[in-house]
Structures are given as C-alpha cells and as structure tokens.
C-alpha cells in the first residue's frame, strides 16, 4: 500500500528555484519520485563530466562563426581520469606551436573543463554572440579549442596569441540541477603564472534557464571596456564595476 506524500512547508518555494527544497516525505523517507529524480540528476552530472567532446564537429561549427579556423591545444593530462586526478596537468599545454601570434585585442579559448557537454551545447552559440557584440570595437584572433583544460591553461595560450585580453569559455562543474553550464573567465594581459585574483568570471550561462548568450556578451563587453581602461582585470576590476554600477 502506498503511503500518502506529506508536503513540506517549503514546498511552495520550489516553484522559484531548481534547488531541492520542500520535497515532502512519505513516512520517514523522501518520496520515491524525488529519490529517483536525484539519482537521475547524479547520473546526468557524471555523464556531463565524462562525455567525450566531438572535436571535429566543434572545430567545424566554430569555423562557421567566421573569425578563422580554430587551433587545437591539448593539456598535459593524457586521459579524462588523469585530468580529474591531476588538476595541475590541466593547467599547462603539451604544445602551443599551432597557436598563431596575432597581437589582436581579444583572444577566445573554448575549453571543455569539467563539462564537455556544456561546451558542446553552448560554446558556439556563446562564441557567436561574443563576436557579434565585440567585433565592431575590437580585433579578434581566431579561436583556440583546448581539451582536458583548466582555466589557467588559457594564460599560456593568451600569451602565445599575444592578445591584450583573453576570454576562456569553459564547461563548469556540473551540479545536480544543471549538468551543462558554461562560464567565461576574463583575463587582461594574460601570461603564465597568474592566479585567480587576476580573473573575472561570468557564470551560469545555459539558456533558457540560466544566463542567455546575448546577456553574457553584454556583461563581457562592459567588463572588457573597464579592464582596458584600468589596464588590469580581477579584484580591482570587480570593485570598479560595482562602484560604477556597471552591472546593475
């Protein structure tokens, strides 16, 4: 005999968030439907981490954006398993000889990060929106695709490109409600050895539930303009952006 589900007092708030609150209970346990949904979400998150990236397809679609054929860079992590166990290997490249030094204003790196699924789903759409927003004002180098990559790998790529500001579009760590979310990390004057305090992050880009591509491109353009005015990115750029209410 099935026991009735007793709603939690927070159940009405569930309509405002993807977080697992107000699930109710059956006896002393969670309702079976919510237990199964949790297991499915966990499996989806694991799948997003381990899903192989279709590199050829991504190169083809990124080329169609119209800013050049992407160069492909691999980190020193030789497998997904090693990438997860050795974050340090994901921060450095095996070979940067394919990366052209253009001296452009903007460099763009498409990195798989912890969710190749997010890069596959949103990478080219976000790249297209960024190019449309930034190309009238800035020169943009051909994109680089980085595999088994951590954010800091972009520093060496940006230095090899000779760009003033680097944007790393990278798959974010999957959550139990969002397995495919993309983030942008902005670094002005990228060079190897920088720490996270020199970067600015725009996260949760996963339309239709999260930030959409045009919204992310608009925020990026605002931060980019301010970074070029200050001559730096990171903590001070964040403070100036809030002080000047750029992101209101």
mmCIF file of C-alpha atoms in Angstrom:
data_model
loop_
_atom_site.group_PDB
_atom_site.id
_atom_site.type_symbol
_atom_site.label_atom_id
_atom_site.label_comp_id
_atom_site.label_asym_id
_atom_site.label_seq_id
_atom_site.Cartn_x
_atom_site.Cartn_y
_atom_site.Cartn_z
ATOM 1 C CA UNK A 1 0.000 0.000 0.000
ATOM 2 C CA UNK A 2 1.388 3.386 -0.955
ATOM 3 C CA UNK A 3 1.643 5.930 1.862
ATOM 4 C CA UNK A 4 0.430 9.458 1.105
ATOM 5 C CA UNK A 5 3.056 12.139 0.399
ATOM 6 C CA UNK A 6 3.113 14.819 3.118
ATOM 7 C CA UNK A 7 4.140 18.193 1.664
ATOM 8 C CA UNK A 8 6.917 20.169 3.318
ATOM 9 C CA UNK A 9 6.129 23.710 4.482
ATOM 10 C CA UNK A 10 8.748 24.932 1.982
ATOM 11 C CA UNK A 11 7.057 23.197 -0.965
ATOM 12 C CA UNK A 12 5.594 26.435 -2.343
ATOM 13 C CA UNK A 13 9.127 27.885 -2.686
ATOM 14 C CA UNK A 14 10.131 25.057 -5.010
ATOM 15 C CA UNK A 15 8.432 26.913 -7.847
ATOM 16 C CA UNK A 16 11.073 29.676 -7.546
ATOM 17 C CA UNK A 17 14.265 27.590 -7.618
ATOM 18 C CA UNK A 18 15.857 24.490 -9.097
ATOM 19 C CA UNK A 19 17.301 23.666 -5.655
ATOM 20 C CA UNK A 20 15.922 20.563 -3.958
ATOM 21 C CA UNK A 21 13.857 22.084 -1.183
ATOM 22 C CA UNK A 22 10.374 21.296 0.067
ATOM 23 C CA UNK A 23 10.373 17.751 -1.251
ATOM 24 C CA UNK A 24 7.929 16.478 1.344
ATOM 25 C CA UNK A 25 8.096 12.984 2.838
ATOM 26 C CA UNK A 26 6.466 9.586 2.797
ATOM 27 C CA UNK A 27 6.657 8.153 6.300
ATOM 28 C CA UNK A 28 10.219 8.895 7.400
ATOM 29 C CA UNK A 29 11.671 8.943 3.879
ATOM 30 C CA UNK A 30 11.705 11.114 0.783
ATOM 31 C CA UNK A 31 9.003 10.343 -1.776
ATOM 32 C CA UNK A 32 10.187 7.736 -4.277
ATOM 33 C CA UNK A 33 9.753 10.123 -7.224
ATOM 34 C CA UNK A 34 12.231 12.594 -5.708
ATOM 35 C CA UNK A 35 14.730 9.828 -4.854
ATOM 36 C CA UNK A 36 14.641 8.612 -8.459
ATOM 37 C CA UNK A 37 14.935 12.179 -9.761
ATOM 38 C CA UNK A 38 18.011 12.721 -7.570
ATOM 39 C CA UNK A 39 19.661 9.550 -8.883
ATOM 40 C CA UNK A 40 18.893 10.588 -12.462
ATOM 41 C CA UNK A 41 20.392 14.051 -11.864
ATOM 42 C CA UNK A 42 23.509 12.492 -10.333
ATOM 43 C CA UNK A 43 23.905 10.234 -13.352
ATOM 44 C CA UNK A 44 23.460 13.213 -15.683
ATOM 45 C CA UNK A 45 26.146 15.165 -13.818
ATOM 46 C CA UNK A 46 28.590 12.255 -14.070
ATOM 47 C CA UNK A 47 27.747 11.874 -17.736
ATOM 48 C CA UNK A 48 28.462 15.559 -18.391
ATOM 49 C CA UNK A 49 31.946 15.183 -16.873
ATOM 50 C CA UNK A 50 32.892 12.063 -18.817
ATOM 51 C CA UNK A 51 31.104 12.665 -22.142
ATOM 52 C CA UNK A 52 33.795 12.753 -24.882
ATOM 53 C CA UNK A 53 33.955 16.005 -26.844
ATOM 54 C CA UNK A 54 33.278 15.676 -30.574
ATOM 55 C CA UNK A 55 36.314 17.744 -31.513
ATOM 56 C CA UNK A 56 35.916 17.642 -35.291
ATOM 57 C CA UNK A 57 32.309 18.777 -35.081
ATOM 58 C CA UNK A 58 33.223 21.620 -32.704
ATOM 59 C CA UNK A 59 36.047 22.781 -34.996
ATOM 60 C CA UNK A 60 33.642 22.794 -37.949
ATOM 61 C CA UNK A 61 30.961 24.766 -36.108
ATOM 62 C CA UNK A 62 33.461 27.247 -34.614
ATOM 63 C CA UNK A 63 34.954 27.837 -38.074
ATOM 64 C CA UNK A 64 31.487 28.768 -39.343
ATOM 65 C CA UNK A 65 31.405 31.713 -36.893
ATOM 66 C CA UNK A 66 33.756 33.494 -39.303
ATOM 67 C CA UNK A 67 36.805 34.595 -37.296
ATOM 68 C CA UNK A 68 39.157 31.906 -38.576
ATOM 69 C CA UNK A 69 39.844 28.186 -38.284
ATOM 70 C CA UNK A 70 40.435 27.205 -34.641
ATOM 71 C CA UNK A 71 43.798 25.910 -33.472
ATOM 72 C CA UNK A 72 43.531 22.880 -31.173
ATOM 73 C CA UNK A 73 45.563 22.631 -27.988
ATOM 74 C CA UNK A 74 45.723 19.714 -25.529
ATOM 75 C CA UNK A 75 46.714 19.932 -21.901
ATOM 76 C CA UNK A 76 49.301 17.599 -20.366
ATOM 77 C CA UNK A 77 46.506 15.386 -18.971
ATOM 78 C CA UNK A 78 46.526 12.325 -21.203
ATOM 79 C CA UNK A 79 43.090 10.958 -20.210
ATOM 80 C CA UNK A 80 39.877 12.065 -18.529
ATOM 81 C CA UNK A 81 40.812 10.059 -15.461
ATOM 82 C CA UNK A 82 44.191 11.777 -15.193
ATOM 83 C CA UNK A 83 42.574 15.159 -15.822
ATOM 84 C CA UNK A 84 40.299 14.658 -12.810
ATOM 85 C CA UNK A 85 43.076 13.369 -10.539
ATOM 86 C CA UNK A 86 45.790 15.861 -11.595
ATOM 87 C CA UNK A 87 44.409 19.408 -11.956
ATOM 88 C CA UNK A 88 47.983 20.683 -12.332
ATOM 89 C CA UNK A 89 48.350 18.846 -15.654
ATOM 90 C CA UNK A 90 45.195 20.518 -16.973
ATOM 91 C CA UNK A 91 46.776 23.935 -16.429
ATOM 92 C CA UNK A 92 49.648 23.542 -18.892
ATOM 93 C CA UNK A 93 49.776 22.674 -22.594
ATOM 94 C CA UNK A 94 51.734 19.985 -24.387
ATOM 95 C CA UNK A 95 52.429 22.156 -27.440
ATOM 96 C CA UNK A 96 51.464 25.708 -28.402
ATOM 97 C CA UNK A 97 53.137 25.801 -31.800
ATOM 98 C CA UNK A 98 49.755 25.713 -33.601
ATOM 99 C CA UNK A 99 48.596 28.913 -31.888
ATOM 100 C CA UNK A 100 49.152 31.958 -34.118
ATOM 101 C CA UNK A 101 50.515 35.173 -32.583
ATOM 102 C CA UNK A 102 48.139 37.803 -33.950
ATOM 103 C CA UNK A 103 48.504 40.604 -31.421
ATOM 104 C CA UNK A 104 44.721 41.044 -31.538
ATOM 105 C CA UNK A 105 42.735 42.884 -28.903
ATOM 106 C CA UNK A 106 40.735 39.778 -27.932
ATOM 107 C CA UNK A 107 41.561 36.074 -27.784
ATOM 108 C CA UNK A 108 38.902 33.399 -27.340
ATOM 109 C CA UNK A 109 39.513 29.902 -25.952
ATOM 110 C CA UNK A 110 36.832 27.204 -25.997
ATOM 111 C CA UNK A 111 37.754 24.791 -23.189
ATOM 112 C CA UNK A 112 35.988 21.571 -22.214
ATOM 113 C CA UNK A 113 36.701 21.933 -18.487
ATOM 114 C CA UNK A 114 34.556 19.790 -16.201
ATOM 115 C CA UNK A 115 31.615 19.648 -18.610
ATOM 116 C CA UNK A 116 32.403 18.890 -22.264
ATOM 117 C CA UNK A 117 28.621 18.610 -22.639
ATOM 118 C CA UNK A 118 28.274 22.320 -21.770
ATOM 119 C CA UNK A 119 30.899 23.316 -24.329
ATOM 120 C CA UNK A 120 29.187 21.191 -26.966
ATOM 121 C CA UNK A 121 25.734 22.627 -26.173
ATOM 122 C CA UNK A 122 26.584 26.307 -25.639
ATOM 123 C CA UNK A 123 30.142 27.001 -26.847
ATOM 124 C CA UNK A 124 29.446 28.027 -30.440
ATOM 125 C CA UNK A 125 26.266 29.938 -29.571
ATOM 126 C CA UNK A 126 28.127 31.958 -26.955
ATOM 127 C CA UNK A 127 31.093 32.475 -29.290
ATOM 128 C CA UNK A 128 28.728 33.824 -31.959
ATOM 129 C CA UNK A 129 27.130 36.268 -29.506
ATOM 130 C CA UNK A 130 30.524 37.498 -28.262
ATOM 131 C CA UNK A 131 31.836 38.084 -31.767
ATOM 132 C CA UNK A 132 28.674 39.977 -32.736
ATOM 133 C CA UNK A 133 28.969 42.185 -29.639
ATOM 134 C CA UNK A 134 32.740 42.782 -29.670
ATOM 135 C CA UNK A 135 33.825 42.759 -33.324
ATOM 136 C CA UNK A 136 32.740 46.317 -34.134
ATOM 137 C CA UNK A 137 35.098 47.692 -31.467
ATOM 138 C CA UNK A 138 37.929 45.152 -31.138
ATOM 139 C CA UNK A 139 40.095 42.958 -33.331
ATOM 140 C CA UNK A 140 39.536 39.263 -32.534
ATOM 141 C CA UNK A 141 42.027 36.441 -33.058
ATOM 142 C CA UNK A 142 40.957 33.050 -34.494
ATOM 143 C CA UNK A 143 39.602 30.896 -31.644
ATOM 144 C CA UNK A 144 41.539 28.153 -29.878
ATOM 145 C CA UNK A 145 39.922 24.913 -28.694
ATOM 146 C CA UNK A 146 41.558 23.405 -25.594
ATOM 147 C CA UNK A 147 40.907 19.855 -24.388
ATOM 148 C CA UNK A 148 41.310 18.389 -20.883
ATOM 149 C CA UNK A 149 41.693 22.036 -19.922
ATOM 150 C CA UNK A 150 41.556 24.004 -16.691
ATOM 151 C CA UNK A 151 41.025 27.780 -16.673
ATOM 152 C CA UNK A 152 44.692 28.607 -16.106
ATOM 153 C CA UNK A 153 45.669 26.864 -19.343
ATOM 154 C CA UNK A 154 44.315 29.979 -21.037
ATOM 155 C CA UNK A 155 47.149 32.106 -19.608
ATOM 156 C CA UNK A 156 49.792 30.366 -21.706
ATOM 157 C CA UNK A 157 47.517 30.307 -24.760
ATOM 158 C CA UNK A 158 46.750 34.014 -24.412
ATOM 159 C CA UNK A 159 50.449 34.846 -24.105
ATOM 160 C CA UNK A 160 51.198 32.774 -27.227
ATOM 161 C CA UNK A 161 48.427 34.612 -29.084
ATOM 162 C CA UNK A 162 49.827 37.976 -27.979
ATOM 163 C CA UNK A 163 46.330 39.277 -27.191
ATOM 164 C CA UNK A 164 45.518 42.107 -24.809
ATOM 165 C CA UNK A 165 42.552 40.365 -23.187
ATOM 166 C CA UNK A 166 41.668 36.682 -23.107
ATOM 167 C CA UNK A 167 38.213 35.152 -22.725
ATOM 168 C CA UNK A 168 38.126 31.469 -21.725
ATOM 169 C CA UNK A 169 34.735 29.858 -22.350
ATOM 170 C CA UNK A 170 34.792 26.716 -20.211
ATOM 171 C CA UNK A 171 32.425 23.970 -19.054
ATOM 172 C CA UNK A 172 31.574 24.491 -15.385
ATOM 173 C CA UNK A 173 31.487 21.783 -12.740
ATOM 174 C CA UNK A 174 28.109 20.006 -13.247
ATOM 175 C CA UNK A 175 25.562 20.322 -10.466
ATOM 176 C CA UNK A 176 22.596 18.161 -9.565
ATOM 177 C CA UNK A 177 20.214 20.618 -11.240
ATOM 178 C CA UNK A 178 22.400 21.896 -14.119
ATOM 179 C CA UNK A 179 24.812 19.450 -15.822
ATOM 180 C CA UNK A 180 25.660 21.706 -18.786
ATOM 181 C CA UNK A 181 26.556 25.261 -17.777
ATOM 182 C CA UNK A 182 29.251 27.418 -19.336
ATOM 183 C CA UNK A 183 31.385 30.144 -17.731
ATOM 184 C CA UNK A 184 33.550 32.943 -19.143
ATOM 185 C CA UNK A 185 36.846 33.860 -17.470
ATOM 186 C CA UNK A 186 38.251 37.264 -18.486
ATOM 187 C CA UNK A 187 41.973 37.953 -18.039
ATOM 188 C CA UNK A 188 43.648 41.177 -19.156
ATOM 189 C CA UNK A 189 47.280 40.834 -20.302
ATOM 190 C CA UNK A 190 47.355 37.027 -19.841
ATOM 191 C CA UNK A 191 50.657 35.351 -19.030
ATOM 192 C CA UNK A 192 51.668 32.072 -17.372
ATOM 193 C CA UNK A 193 51.700 32.061 -13.595
ATOM 194 C CA UNK A 194 48.734 34.346 -12.912
ATOM 195 C CA UNK A 195 46.400 33.442 -10.046
ATOM 196 C CA UNK A 196 42.615 33.544 -9.850
ATOM 197 C CA UNK A 197 42.608 37.050 -8.353
ATOM 198 C CA UNK A 198 43.580 38.338 -11.813
ATOM 199 C CA UNK A 199 40.430 36.928 -13.445
ATOM 200 C CA UNK A 200 36.763 37.861 -13.638
ATOM 201 C CA UNK A 201 34.079 35.222 -14.079
ATOM 202 C CA UNK A 202 30.640 35.332 -15.673
ATOM 203 C CA UNK A 203 28.919 32.064 -14.821
ATOM 204 C CA UNK A 204 25.702 30.060 -15.204
ATOM 205 C CA UNK A 205 25.390 30.535 -18.971
ATOM 206 C CA UNK A 206 22.876 27.890 -20.033
ATOM 207 C CA UNK A 207 19.752 29.235 -21.738
ATOM 208 C CA UNK A 208 16.836 29.021 -21.371
ATOM 209 C CA UNK A 209 17.050 28.515 -17.557
ATOM 210 C CA UNK A 210 20.357 30.327 -16.992
ATOM 211 C CA UNK A 211 22.004 33.456 -18.385
ATOM 212 C CA UNK A 212 21.472 33.708 -22.149
ATOM 213 C CA UNK A 213 24.213 34.275 -24.724
ATOM 214 C CA UNK A 214 23.404 37.911 -25.520
ATOM 215 C CA UNK A 215 23.195 38.771 -21.814
ATOM 216 C CA UNK A 216 26.572 37.161 -21.171
ATOM 217 C CA UNK A 217 28.085 39.012 -24.155
ATOM 218 C CA UNK A 218 26.711 42.329 -22.879
ATOM 219 C CA UNK A 219 28.274 41.829 -19.425
ATOM 220 C CA UNK A 220 31.539 40.718 -21.013
ATOM 221 C CA UNK A 221 31.672 43.872 -23.165
ATOM 222 C CA UNK A 222 31.142 46.085 -20.103
ATOM 223 C CA UNK A 223 33.900 44.342 -18.139
ATOM 224 C CA UNK A 224 36.184 44.369 -21.170
ATOM 225 C CA UNK A 225 35.848 48.117 -21.637
ATOM 226 C CA UNK A 226 36.594 48.713 -17.966
ATOM 227 C CA UNK A 227 39.546 46.277 -17.999
ATOM 228 C CA UNK A 228 41.109 48.150 -20.908
ATOM 229 C CA UNK A 229 40.597 51.470 -19.111
ATOM 230 C CA UNK A 230 42.169 50.186 -15.876
ATOM 231 C CA UNK A 231 44.848 48.144 -17.592
ATOM 232 C CA UNK A 232 44.056 45.108 -15.464
ATOM 233 C CA UNK A 233 41.400 42.532 -14.581
ATOM 234 C CA UNK A 234 40.457 40.679 -11.428
ATOM 235 C CA UNK A 235 39.727 42.024 -7.961
ATOM 236 C CA UNK A 236 40.153 45.715 -8.806
ATOM 237 C CA UNK A 237 38.024 45.391 -11.930
ATOM 238 C CA UNK A 238 35.247 43.800 -9.869
ATOM 239 C CA UNK A 239 35.437 46.635 -7.323
ATOM 240 C CA UNK A 240 35.338 49.310 -10.040
ATOM 241 C CA UNK A 241 32.431 47.590 -11.795
ATOM 242 C CA UNK A 242 30.385 47.618 -8.581
ATOM 243 C CA UNK A 243 31.470 51.168 -7.713
ATOM 244 C CA UNK A 244 30.399 52.477 -11.114
ATOM 245 C CA UNK A 245 27.257 50.264 -11.103
ATOM 246 C CA UNK A 246 28.208 48.849 -14.494
ATOM 247 C CA UNK A 247 26.372 45.592 -13.910
ATOM 248 C CA UNK A 248 23.135 46.974 -12.424
#
